Each structure stands twice: as C-alpha cells, then as structure tokens.
Amino acid sequence: MTDRPLTLMAVHAHPDDEATGTGGILARYVAEGIRTVLVTCTDGGCGDGPGGVKPGDPGHDPAAVALMRRQELEASCGVLKISDLEMLDYADSGMMGWPSNDAPGAFWQTPVEEGAARLAELMRHYRPDVVVTYDEYGFYGHPDHIQAHRITMAALEMTALTPKVYWTTVPRSMMQRFGEVMREFGEDMPEPDPAEAAARAEIGLPDDEITTWVDTTAFSGQKFDALAAHASQGENIFFLKMGKERFGELMGVETFVRVRDTTGAAVPENDLFAGLR
Ligand SMILES: [Zn+2]
C-alpha cells in the first residue's frame, strides 16, 4: 500500500451529467475519504440558455450558455465536494443529427486518439483506482456521451493503470417506475408513441445483468442540490419538481455494470471499491 488516497474518476460529457448519473456515488465516496476527480468533456454550449432559450432559437449564444454552465458546474462540484474538476472544454456537439455535430471544435469531430491522449495524461496524474463512464451507446445515444465512452476506453487502454472500470446503467425495473413517475409529474408529458416506447425499452439493462448496486440514499439530498445547481436545463426541472423526499426514494441507488476488474471481488457487489480496501 502507498499513502496515495484511493481515487474515483468519473468521465462525463456535459455539465450536469455528474449530478444526474453519479451525484450519489461522488458525494458518498468523498465522505468516505476517497479522492473524487470529475472530468467534464464539453462546455455544454448546446444546452438551454438563460431564460430557457433553446439551442437554434434566436438569442441562443453558445458562448454565453457555456459560461453559465461552467458556473453551475462549479456550484454542483461544491455541493458534491468534488476533490478535483478537470474540463476538457470541447464544444458541445448537440443531439445526434444537429448541425453542431459537424462544427469545428465539436467533441464529436475530435479524433478519439486526441481526446484519449489528453484524458490519459489526467489518468497518469491522478492514477484512479476506479473509473466510471457511459456504455457504448452513451446510455441514450447522445454523440458527446458516446464520444466520452470512446475516449475513456481508449485512455484506459493507453495507461493500463486502473483496476476497476464501470459503465453507468439503469435497471429496466427502474426505467418502468421512472416512466410512471414521469407521467405523474410531467403534466404535459403525453403517452410515448410505440416507436419511442420501444426505443426507451432498450435503455438500461435487465436487472440480473447489473453487477453493482450502490446505496446512496444518505446522499440523495446532496444529489438533489447538485441537480438544482443546474436548474437552467429544462430536463432537470422534472427531477426538481419531484421534491427532495420523493427524489431520494426514487434515486437512492446508483447502478453500474463492471467491465474491468483485477481485484477478483465477487459480483453482484454493492461498492465500487470492493476488493480495493
Ligand atoms: Zn449529457
């Protein structure tokens, strides 16, 4: 053993993804004395602007949105007590098919080797014991999430330093409950059409394929507050409408699929650091 602290690195696409997908584990592990490093790949410039102005609408200024989202990200990191924030500052590529996919500087246009080399440098510096990112579909198909997955897996290959690697996921049983709560709280949310319902049914994993269930109930208040720091983004408002208590009931467990392990820890497991301490 060295005196180097155990370290968790989460690689995310946009400001706010750290809160939605991993707010619970980030808050929990830092409370347990583990160093938490957040890498945010893009500036979030294709998000909603001040006053809810949508990308592509008149008055939407990606540079101004990026500045606002950087401040929100710093506030969220304060709530989650993130040890180190690293921003790669690529331009947000927007949703699949948007013209911003092809804009110069867009993360989606960045060669994987280039992004991976920068991330590998951070991995050599922090030497994370656990790395968390998205699956190869970026969970729901957003190009920046897919690209974050690609550069992370390439950087892990380059560095070969990290004993445990995870992809975020959601159990299908949870997706179903989530759909019910969405209809309850989203008054303007219509029943999904069959194509959308089918696409949604492909998101996440069957419960028995999930390797790792981490109880973060005690930290769901912090997760809620981190999300509230990103209240400018329309999709977060739905969560905030639930209120802290309901949010905690629904979002108190974060789930992952373990894709690399050199510790031999048995699965299913309830701790990303099982086998490391
Ligand atoms: Zn995102």
Short mmCIF file of N, CA and C in Angstrom, two decimals, residues 46 91-110 143-144:
data_model
loop_
_atom_site.label_atom_id
_atom_site.label_comp_id
_atom_site.label_asym_id
_atom_site.label_seq_id
_atom_site.Cartn_x
_atom_site.Cartn_y
_atom_site.Cartn_z
N CYS A 46 -24.55 23.71 -26.15
CA CYS A 46 -25.82 23.41 -26.84
C CYS A 46 -26.96 23.19 -25.87
N ALA A 91 -16.26 21.69 -27.64
CA ALA A 91 -17.59 22.27 -27.88
C ALA A 91 -18.64 21.17 -27.84
N ASP A 92 -19.74 21.45 -27.17
CA ASP A 92 -20.90 20.57 -27.11
C ASP A 92 -21.36 20.26 -28.54
N SER A 93 -21.57 18.98 -28.86
CA SER A 93 -21.96 18.60 -30.23
C SER A 93 -23.46 18.65 -30.45
N GLY A 94 -24.25 18.85 -29.40
CA GLY A 94 -25.71 18.83 -29.55
C GLY A 94 -26.21 17.41 -29.78
N MET A 95 -27.53 17.28 -29.94
CA MET A 95 -28.14 15.97 -30.13
C MET A 95 -27.76 15.41 -31.50
N MET A 96 -27.84 14.08 -31.64
CA MET A 96 -27.49 13.40 -32.89
C MET A 96 -28.28 14.01 -34.05
N GLY A 97 -27.56 14.38 -35.13
CA GLY A 97 -28.21 14.92 -36.32
C GLY A 97 -28.24 16.45 -36.36
N TRP A 98 -27.91 17.10 -35.26
CA TRP A 98 -27.88 18.56 -35.28
C TRP A 98 -26.65 19.04 -36.07
N PRO A 99 -26.79 20.24 -36.76
CA PRO A 99 -25.63 20.76 -37.50
C PRO A 99 -24.39 20.94 -36.60
N SER A 100 -24.61 21.17 -35.32
CA SER A 100 -23.48 21.36 -34.39
C SER A 100 -22.61 20.11 -34.27
N ASN A 101 -23.13 18.94 -34.71
CA ASN A 101 -22.31 17.72 -34.72
C ASN A 101 -21.03 17.93 -35.54
N ASP A 102 -21.16 18.75 -36.61
CA ASP A 102 -20.05 18.91 -37.57
C ASP A 102 -19.27 20.20 -37.37
N ALA A 103 -19.61 20.96 -36.35
CA ALA A 103 -18.93 22.25 -36.15
C ALA A 103 -17.47 22.02 -35.75
N PRO A 104 -16.59 22.94 -36.22
CA PRO A 104 -15.19 22.80 -35.80
C PRO A 104 -15.07 22.89 -34.28
N GLY A 105 -14.27 22.03 -33.70
CA GLY A 105 -14.11 22.05 -32.24
C GLY A 105 -15.12 21.19 -31.50
N ALA A 106 -16.15 20.70 -32.24
CA ALA A 106 -17.16 19.85 -31.59
C ALA A 106 -16.49 18.56 -31.10
N PHE A 107 -16.91 18.11 -29.94
CA PHE A 107 -16.34 16.90 -29.36
C PHE A 107 -16.49 15.72 -30.31
N TRP A 108 -17.65 15.65 -30.98
CA TRP A 108 -17.96 14.54 -31.91
C TRP A 108 -16.99 14.51 -33.08
N GLN A 109 -16.41 15.69 -33.43
CA GLN A 109 -15.45 15.79 -34.55
C GLN A 109 -14.02 15.52 -34.10
N THR A 110 -13.80 15.43 -32.81
CA THR A 110 -12.44 15.28 -32.29
C THR A 110 -11.98 13.84 -32.48
N PRO A 143 -24.31 12.03 -28.97
CA PRO A 143 -22.96 11.88 -29.51
C PRO A 143 -21.85 12.18 -28.49
N ASP A 144 -22.02 13.18 -27.66
CA ASP A 144 -20.96 13.50 -26.69
C ASP A 144 -20.80 12.43 -25.63
#
